[in-house]
mmCIF file of C-alpha atoms and ligand atoms in Angstrom:
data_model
loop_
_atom_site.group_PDB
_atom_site.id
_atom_site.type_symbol
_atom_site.label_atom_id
_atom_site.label_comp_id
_atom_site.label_asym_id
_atom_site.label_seq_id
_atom_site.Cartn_x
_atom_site.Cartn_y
_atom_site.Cartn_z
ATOM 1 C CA UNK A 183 -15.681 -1.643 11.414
ATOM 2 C CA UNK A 184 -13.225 -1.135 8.643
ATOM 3 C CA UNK A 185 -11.601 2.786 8.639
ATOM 4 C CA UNK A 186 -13.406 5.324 6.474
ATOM 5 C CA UNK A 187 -10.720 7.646 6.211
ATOM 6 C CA UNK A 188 -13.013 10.575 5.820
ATOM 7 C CA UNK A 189 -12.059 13.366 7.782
ATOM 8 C CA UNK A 190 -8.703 12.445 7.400
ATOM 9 C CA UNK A 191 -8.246 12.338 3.575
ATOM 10 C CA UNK A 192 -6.070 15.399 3.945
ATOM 11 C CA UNK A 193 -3.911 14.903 6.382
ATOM 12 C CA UNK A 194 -3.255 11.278 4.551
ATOM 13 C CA UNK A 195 -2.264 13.293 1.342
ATOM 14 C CA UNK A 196 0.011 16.122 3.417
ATOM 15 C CA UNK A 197 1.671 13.373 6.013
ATOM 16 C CA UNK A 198 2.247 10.951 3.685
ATOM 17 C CA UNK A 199 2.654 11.987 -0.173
ATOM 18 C CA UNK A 200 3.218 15.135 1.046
ATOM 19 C CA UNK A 201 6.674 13.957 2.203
ATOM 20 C CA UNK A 202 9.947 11.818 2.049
ATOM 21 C CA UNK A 203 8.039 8.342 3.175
ATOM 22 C CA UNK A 204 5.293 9.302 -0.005
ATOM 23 C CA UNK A 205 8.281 9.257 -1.988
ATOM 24 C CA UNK A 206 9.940 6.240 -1.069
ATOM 25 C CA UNK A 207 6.501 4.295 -1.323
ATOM 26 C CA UNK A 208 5.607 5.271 -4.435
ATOM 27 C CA UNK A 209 9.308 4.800 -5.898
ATOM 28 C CA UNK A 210 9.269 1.191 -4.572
ATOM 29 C CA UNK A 211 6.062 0.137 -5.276
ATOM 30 C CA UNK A 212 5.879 1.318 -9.262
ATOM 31 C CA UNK A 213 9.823 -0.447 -9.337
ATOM 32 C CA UNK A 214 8.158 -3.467 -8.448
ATOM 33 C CA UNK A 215 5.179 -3.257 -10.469
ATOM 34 C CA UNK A 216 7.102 -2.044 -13.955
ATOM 35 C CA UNK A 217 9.230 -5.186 -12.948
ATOM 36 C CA UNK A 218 6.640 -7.712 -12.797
ATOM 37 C CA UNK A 219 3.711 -6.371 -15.034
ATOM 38 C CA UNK A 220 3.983 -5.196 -18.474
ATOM 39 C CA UNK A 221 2.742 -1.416 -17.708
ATOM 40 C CA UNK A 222 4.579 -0.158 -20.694
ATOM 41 C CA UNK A 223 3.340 -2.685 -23.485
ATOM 42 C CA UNK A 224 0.097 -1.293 -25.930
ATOM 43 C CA UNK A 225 -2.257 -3.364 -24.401
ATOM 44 C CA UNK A 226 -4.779 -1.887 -21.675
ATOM 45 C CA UNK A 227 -4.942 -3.597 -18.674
ATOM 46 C CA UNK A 228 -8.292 -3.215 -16.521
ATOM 47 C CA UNK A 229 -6.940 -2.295 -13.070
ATOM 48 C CA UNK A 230 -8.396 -2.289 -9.734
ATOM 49 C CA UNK A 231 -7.274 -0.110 -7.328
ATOM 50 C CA UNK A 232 -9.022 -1.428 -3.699
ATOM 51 C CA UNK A 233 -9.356 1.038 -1.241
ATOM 52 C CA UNK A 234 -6.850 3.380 -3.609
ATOM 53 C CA UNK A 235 -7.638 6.895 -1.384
ATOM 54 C CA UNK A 236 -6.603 9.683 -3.502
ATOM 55 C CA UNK A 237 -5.513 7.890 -6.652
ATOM 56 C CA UNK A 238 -1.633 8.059 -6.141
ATOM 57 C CA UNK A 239 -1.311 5.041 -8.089
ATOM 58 C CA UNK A 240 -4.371 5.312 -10.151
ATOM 59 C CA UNK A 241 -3.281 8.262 -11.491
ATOM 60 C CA UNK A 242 0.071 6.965 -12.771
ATOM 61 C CA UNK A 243 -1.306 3.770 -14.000
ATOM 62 C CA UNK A 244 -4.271 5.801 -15.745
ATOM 63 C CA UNK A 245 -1.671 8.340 -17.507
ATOM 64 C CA UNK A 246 0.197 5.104 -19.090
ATOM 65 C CA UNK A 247 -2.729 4.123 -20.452
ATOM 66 C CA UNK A 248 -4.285 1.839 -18.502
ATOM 67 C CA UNK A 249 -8.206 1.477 -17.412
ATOM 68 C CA UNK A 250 -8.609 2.127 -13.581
ATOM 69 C CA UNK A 251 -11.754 1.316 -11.608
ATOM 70 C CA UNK A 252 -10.586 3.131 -7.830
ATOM 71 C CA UNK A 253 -13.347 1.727 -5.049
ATOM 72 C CA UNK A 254 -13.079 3.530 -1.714
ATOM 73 C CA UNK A 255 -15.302 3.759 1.677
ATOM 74 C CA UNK A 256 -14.670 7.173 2.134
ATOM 75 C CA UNK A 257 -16.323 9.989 0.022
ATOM 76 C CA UNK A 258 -13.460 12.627 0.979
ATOM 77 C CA UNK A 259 -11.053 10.556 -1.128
ATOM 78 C CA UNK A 260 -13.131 9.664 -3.757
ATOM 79 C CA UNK A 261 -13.752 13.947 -4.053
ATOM 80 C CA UNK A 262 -10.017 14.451 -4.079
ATOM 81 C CA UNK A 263 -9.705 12.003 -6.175
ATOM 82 C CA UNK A 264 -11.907 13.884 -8.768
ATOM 83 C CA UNK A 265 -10.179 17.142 -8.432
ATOM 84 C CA UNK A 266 -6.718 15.877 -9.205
ATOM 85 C CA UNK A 267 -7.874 14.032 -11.967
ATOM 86 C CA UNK A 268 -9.294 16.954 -13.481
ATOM 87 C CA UNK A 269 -6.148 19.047 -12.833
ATOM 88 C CA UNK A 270 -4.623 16.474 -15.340
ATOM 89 C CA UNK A 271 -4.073 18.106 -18.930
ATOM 90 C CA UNK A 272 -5.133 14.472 -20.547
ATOM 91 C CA UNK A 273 -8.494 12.807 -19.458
ATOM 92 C CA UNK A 274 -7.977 9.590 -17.369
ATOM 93 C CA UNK A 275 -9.593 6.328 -17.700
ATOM 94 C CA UNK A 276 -10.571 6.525 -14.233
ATOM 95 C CA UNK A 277 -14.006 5.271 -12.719
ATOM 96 C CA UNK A 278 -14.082 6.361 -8.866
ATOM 97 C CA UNK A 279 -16.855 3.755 -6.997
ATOM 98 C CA UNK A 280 -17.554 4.463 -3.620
ATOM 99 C CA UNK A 281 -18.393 0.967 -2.437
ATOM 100 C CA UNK A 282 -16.235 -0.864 0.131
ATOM 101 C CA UNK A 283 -14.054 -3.405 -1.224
ATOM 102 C CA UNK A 284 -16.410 -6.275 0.300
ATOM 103 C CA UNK A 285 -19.456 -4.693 -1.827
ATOM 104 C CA UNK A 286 -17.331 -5.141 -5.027
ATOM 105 C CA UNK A 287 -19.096 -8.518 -7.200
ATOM 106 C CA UNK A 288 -17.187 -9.723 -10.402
ATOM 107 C CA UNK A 289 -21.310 -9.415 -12.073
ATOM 108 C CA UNK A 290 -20.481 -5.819 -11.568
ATOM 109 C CA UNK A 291 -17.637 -5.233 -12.280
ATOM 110 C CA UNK A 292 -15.967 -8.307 -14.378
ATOM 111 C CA UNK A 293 -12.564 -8.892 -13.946
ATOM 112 C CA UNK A 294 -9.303 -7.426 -13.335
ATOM 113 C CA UNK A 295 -5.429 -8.200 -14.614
ATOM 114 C CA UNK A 296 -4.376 -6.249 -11.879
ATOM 115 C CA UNK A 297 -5.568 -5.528 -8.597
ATOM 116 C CA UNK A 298 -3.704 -3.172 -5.531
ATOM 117 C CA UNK A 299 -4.264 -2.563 -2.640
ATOM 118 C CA UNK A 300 -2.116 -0.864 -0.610
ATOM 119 C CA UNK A 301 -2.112 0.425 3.004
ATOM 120 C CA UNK A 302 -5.525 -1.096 3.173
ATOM 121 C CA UNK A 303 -5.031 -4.364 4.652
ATOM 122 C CA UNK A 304 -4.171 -3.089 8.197
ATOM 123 C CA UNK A 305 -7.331 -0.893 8.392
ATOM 124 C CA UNK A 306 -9.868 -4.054 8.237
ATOM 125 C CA UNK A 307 -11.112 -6.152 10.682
ATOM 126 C CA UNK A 308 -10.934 -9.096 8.628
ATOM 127 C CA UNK A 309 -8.265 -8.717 6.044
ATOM 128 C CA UNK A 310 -7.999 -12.679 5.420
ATOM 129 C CA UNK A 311 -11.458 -12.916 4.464
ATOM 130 C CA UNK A 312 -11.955 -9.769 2.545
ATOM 131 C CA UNK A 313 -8.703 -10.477 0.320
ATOM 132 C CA UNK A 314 -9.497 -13.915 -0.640
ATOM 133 C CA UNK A 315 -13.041 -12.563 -1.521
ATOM 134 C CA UNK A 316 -11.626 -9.811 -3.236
ATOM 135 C CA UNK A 317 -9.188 -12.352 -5.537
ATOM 136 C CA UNK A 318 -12.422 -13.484 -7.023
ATOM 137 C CA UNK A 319 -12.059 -10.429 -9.659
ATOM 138 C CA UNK A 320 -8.465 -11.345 -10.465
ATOM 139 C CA UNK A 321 -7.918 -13.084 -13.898
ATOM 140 C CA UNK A 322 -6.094 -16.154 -13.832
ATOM 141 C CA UNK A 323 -3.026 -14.376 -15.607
ATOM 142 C CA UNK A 324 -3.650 -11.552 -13.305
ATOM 143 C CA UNK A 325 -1.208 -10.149 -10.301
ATOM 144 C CA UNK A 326 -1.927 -9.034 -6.953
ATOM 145 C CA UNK A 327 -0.357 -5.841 -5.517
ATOM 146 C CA UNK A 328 -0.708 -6.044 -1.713
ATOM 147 C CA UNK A 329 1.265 -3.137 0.617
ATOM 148 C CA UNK A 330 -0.022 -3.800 4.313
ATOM 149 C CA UNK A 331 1.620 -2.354 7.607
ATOM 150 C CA UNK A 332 4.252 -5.072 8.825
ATOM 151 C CA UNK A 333 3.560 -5.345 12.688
ATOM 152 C CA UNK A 334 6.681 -6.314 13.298
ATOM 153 C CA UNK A 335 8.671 -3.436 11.837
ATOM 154 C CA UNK A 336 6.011 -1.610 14.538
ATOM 155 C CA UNK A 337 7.359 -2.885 17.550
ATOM 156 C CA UNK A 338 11.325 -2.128 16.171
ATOM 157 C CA UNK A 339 10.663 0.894 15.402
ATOM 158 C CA UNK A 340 8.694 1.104 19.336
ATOM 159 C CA UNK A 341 12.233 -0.309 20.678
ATOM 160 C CA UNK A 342 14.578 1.656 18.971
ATOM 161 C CA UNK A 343 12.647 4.695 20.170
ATOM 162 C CA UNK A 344 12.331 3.620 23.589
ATOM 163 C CA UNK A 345 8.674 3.108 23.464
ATOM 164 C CA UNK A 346 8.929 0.219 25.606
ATOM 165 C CA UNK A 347 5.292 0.262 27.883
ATOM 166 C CA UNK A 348 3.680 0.414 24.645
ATOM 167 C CA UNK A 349 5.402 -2.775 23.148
ATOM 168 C CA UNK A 350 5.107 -4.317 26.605
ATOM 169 C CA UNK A 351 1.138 -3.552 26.173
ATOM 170 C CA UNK A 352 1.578 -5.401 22.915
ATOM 171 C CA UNK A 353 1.118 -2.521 20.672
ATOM 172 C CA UNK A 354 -2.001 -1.955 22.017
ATOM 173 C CA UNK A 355 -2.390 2.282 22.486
ATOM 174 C CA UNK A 356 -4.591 3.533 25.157
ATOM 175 C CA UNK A 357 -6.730 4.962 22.314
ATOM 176 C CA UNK A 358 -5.989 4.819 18.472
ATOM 177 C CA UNK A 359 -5.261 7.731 16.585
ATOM 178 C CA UNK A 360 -5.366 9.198 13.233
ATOM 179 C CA UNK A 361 -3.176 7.326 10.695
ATOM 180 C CA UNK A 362 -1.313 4.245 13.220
ATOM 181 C CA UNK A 363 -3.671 0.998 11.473
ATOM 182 C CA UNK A 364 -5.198 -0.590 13.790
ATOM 183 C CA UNK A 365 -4.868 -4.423 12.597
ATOM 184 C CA UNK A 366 -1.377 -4.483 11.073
ATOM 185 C CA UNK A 367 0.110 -7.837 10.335
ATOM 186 C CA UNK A 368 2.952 -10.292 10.150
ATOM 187 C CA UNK A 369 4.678 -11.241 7.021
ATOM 188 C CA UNK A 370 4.643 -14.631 8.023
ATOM 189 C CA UNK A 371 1.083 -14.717 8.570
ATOM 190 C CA UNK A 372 0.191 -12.665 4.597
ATOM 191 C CA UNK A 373 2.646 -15.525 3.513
ATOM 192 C CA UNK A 374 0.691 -18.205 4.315
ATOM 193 C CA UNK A 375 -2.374 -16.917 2.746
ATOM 194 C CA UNK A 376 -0.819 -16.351 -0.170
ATOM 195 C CA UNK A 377 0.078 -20.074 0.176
ATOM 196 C CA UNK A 378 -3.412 -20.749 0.436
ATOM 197 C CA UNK A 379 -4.718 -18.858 -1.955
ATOM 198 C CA UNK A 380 -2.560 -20.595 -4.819
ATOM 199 C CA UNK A 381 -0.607 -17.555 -5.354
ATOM 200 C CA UNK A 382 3.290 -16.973 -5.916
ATOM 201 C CA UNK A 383 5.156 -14.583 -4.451
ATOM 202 C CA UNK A 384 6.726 -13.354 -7.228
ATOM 203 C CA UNK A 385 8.167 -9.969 -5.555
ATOM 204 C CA UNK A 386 8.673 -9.151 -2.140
ATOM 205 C CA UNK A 387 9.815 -5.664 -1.311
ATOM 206 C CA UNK A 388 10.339 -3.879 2.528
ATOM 207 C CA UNK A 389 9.050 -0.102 1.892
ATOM 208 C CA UNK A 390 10.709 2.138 4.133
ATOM 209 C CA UNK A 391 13.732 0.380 5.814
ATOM 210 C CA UNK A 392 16.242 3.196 6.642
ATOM 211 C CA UNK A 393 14.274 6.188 6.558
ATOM 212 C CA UNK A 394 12.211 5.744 9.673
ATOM 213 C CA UNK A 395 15.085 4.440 11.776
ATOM 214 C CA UNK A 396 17.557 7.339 10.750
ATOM 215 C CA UNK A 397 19.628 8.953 13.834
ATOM 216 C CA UNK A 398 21.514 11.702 11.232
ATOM 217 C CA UNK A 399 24.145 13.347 13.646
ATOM 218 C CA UNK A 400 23.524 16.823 15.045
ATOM 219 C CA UNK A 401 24.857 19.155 12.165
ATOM 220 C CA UNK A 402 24.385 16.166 9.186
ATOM 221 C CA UNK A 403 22.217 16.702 6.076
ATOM 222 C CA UNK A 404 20.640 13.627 4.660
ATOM 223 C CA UNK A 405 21.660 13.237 0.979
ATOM 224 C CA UNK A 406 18.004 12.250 -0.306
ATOM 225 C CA UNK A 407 19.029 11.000 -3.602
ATOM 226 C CA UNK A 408 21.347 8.898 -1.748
ATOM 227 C CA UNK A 409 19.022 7.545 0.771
ATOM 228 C CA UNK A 410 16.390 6.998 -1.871
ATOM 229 C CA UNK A 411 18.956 4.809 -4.086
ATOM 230 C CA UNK A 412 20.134 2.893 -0.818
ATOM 231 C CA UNK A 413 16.279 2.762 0.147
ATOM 232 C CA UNK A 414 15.531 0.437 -2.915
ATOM 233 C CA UNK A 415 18.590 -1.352 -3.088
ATOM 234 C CA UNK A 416 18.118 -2.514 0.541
ATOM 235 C CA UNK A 417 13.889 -2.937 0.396
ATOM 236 C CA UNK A 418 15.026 -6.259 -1.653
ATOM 237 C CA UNK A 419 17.803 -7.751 1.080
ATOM 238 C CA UNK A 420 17.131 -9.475 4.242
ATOM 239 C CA UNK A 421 17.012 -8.526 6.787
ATOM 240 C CA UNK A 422 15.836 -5.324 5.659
ATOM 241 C CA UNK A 423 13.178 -6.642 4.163
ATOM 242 C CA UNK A 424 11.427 -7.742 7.302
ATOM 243 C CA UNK A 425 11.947 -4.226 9.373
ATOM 244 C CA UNK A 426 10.004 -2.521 6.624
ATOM 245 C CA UNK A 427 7.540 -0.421 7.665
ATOM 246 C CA UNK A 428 5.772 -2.042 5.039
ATOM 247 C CA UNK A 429 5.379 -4.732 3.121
ATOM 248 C CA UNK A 430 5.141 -4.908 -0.870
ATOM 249 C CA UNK A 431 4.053 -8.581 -2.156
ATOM 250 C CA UNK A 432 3.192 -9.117 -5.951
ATOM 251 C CA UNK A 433 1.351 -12.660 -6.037
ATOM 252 C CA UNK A 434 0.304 -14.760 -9.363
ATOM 253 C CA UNK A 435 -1.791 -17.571 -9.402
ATOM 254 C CA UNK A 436 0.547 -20.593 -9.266
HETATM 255 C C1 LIG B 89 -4.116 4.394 4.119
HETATM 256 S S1 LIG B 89 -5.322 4.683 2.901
HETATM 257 C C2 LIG B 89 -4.485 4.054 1.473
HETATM 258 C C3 LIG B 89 -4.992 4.648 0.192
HETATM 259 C C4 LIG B 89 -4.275 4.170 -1.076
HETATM 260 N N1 LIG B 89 -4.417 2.742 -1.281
HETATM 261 C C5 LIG B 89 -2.842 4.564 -1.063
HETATM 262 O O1 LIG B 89 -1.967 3.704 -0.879
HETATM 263 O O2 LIG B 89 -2.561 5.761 -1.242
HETATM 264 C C6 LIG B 89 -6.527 3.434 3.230
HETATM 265 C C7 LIG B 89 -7.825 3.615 2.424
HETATM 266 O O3 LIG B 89 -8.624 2.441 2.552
HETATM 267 C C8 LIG B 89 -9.982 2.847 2.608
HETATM 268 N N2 LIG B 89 -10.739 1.699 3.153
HETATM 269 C C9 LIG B 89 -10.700 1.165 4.382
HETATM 270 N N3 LIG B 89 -11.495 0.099 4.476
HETATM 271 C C10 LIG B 89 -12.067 -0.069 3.250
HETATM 272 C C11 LIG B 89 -12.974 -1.017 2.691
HETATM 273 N N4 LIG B 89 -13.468 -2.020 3.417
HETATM 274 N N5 LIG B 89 -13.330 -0.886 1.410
HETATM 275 C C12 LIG B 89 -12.847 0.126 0.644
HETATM 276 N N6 LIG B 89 -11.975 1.063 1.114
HETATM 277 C C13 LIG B 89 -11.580 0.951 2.403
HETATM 278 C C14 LIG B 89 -9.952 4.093 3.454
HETATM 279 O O4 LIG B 89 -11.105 4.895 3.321
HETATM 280 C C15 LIG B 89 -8.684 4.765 2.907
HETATM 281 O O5 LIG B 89 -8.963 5.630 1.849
#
């Protein structure tokens, strides 16, 4: 079964937006998207955010303009969802569907110029299947947002912290917990769908390359501007780009 993340919408929102990594993510992710889609122009673009949570994204998409349709498994999300929206001062253009991704039919809901989905990927048992179905609502002209869990940034980051019966059990824990995906995957492997879906990689980013594998000596305070700043310079380069924790790919139809 894919993961509802009810029950741990919270925690999701504290752990990660809550902190540093939320902040790199987001600061990545919108660089690459301003760079590659034209956010800022008059026209409204009908976006899909799959399996979008809270509405991080949604939200900052919605605020530009834009018209969001958020789809999410998990009713605790979709609630939080609502209350932040209506803590904005300006209504959103934001239609929360609680449907899983698989559920979604371009009858419905027609189609999209943009679609994310991100952190989503690595939470279904059959990511291949349900992201080529889910290009069927992408318009020809459209791009594809997709930030998945790299699997092998997972084992570095298992080395470098001495983890090794866990990467000798092939990343397999004794019992999954909370917010470690359960099916991450291999860059190579999202590559060559994306080959076989007809799309380009137009932008391929590493989210999270230094931050997670920071040893700051004993007395040292972390510049965070500075880290942030060397955090997207280096989510471009190899071979930064492939110890990412994850993985930010913007495909268009070749
Ligand atoms: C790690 S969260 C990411 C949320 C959001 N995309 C973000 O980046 O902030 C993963 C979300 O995917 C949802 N999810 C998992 N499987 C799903 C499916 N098959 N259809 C729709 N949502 C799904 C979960 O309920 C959860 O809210």
């Amino acid at each position: 079964m894919d993961k509802n993340f009810d029950k741990l919408a919270n925690k999701f929102a504290k752990n990660i937006y809550g902190s540093l990594k939320g902040e790199i993510r987001s600061r990545v992710l919108l660089r690459d998207l301003f760079e590659h889609i034209d956010l800022q122009s008059d026209t409204k673009l009908r976006i899909l955010d799959a399996g979008g949570g809270f509405g991080y994204l949604s939200q900052k998409l919605a605020k530009l303009g834009h018209k969001v349709v958020l789809c999410d498994i998990s009713s605790q999300m979709l609630e939080l969802a609502q209350q932040q929206i209506e803590e904005h001062n300006e209504p959103l253009d934001i239609e929360l569907v609680h449907s899983s991704i698989q559920e979604l039919t371009q009858q419905e809901f027609g189609k999209f110029d943009v679609i994310l989905c991100h952190a989503v990927a690595e939470w279904l048992v059959d990511a291949e299947n349900t992201l080529q179905n889910l290009l069927k609502l992408l318009k020809p002209d459209g791009a594809f947002s997709l930030m998945f869990y790299n699997k092998e940034a997972q084992r570095f980051h298992s080395l470098v912290s001495g983890n090794f019966e866990y990467v000798e059990a092939g990343l397999k824990a004794k019992k999954t917990v909370g917010l470690t995906p359960e099916y991450p995957l291999y860059i190579e492997q999202v590559t060559s769908w994306f080959t076989a879906w007809k799309l380009n990689v137009v932008c391929k980013s590493g989210v999270r390359v230094i931050n997670d594998y920071m040893k700051p000596y004993p007395d040292q305070e972390i510049n965070v501007d500075k880290l942030m700043q060397m955090e997207l310079t280096y989510s471009r380069n190899q071979p930064y780009i492939s110890i990412g924790r994850y993985v930010h790919f913007i495909g268009k139809f070749a």
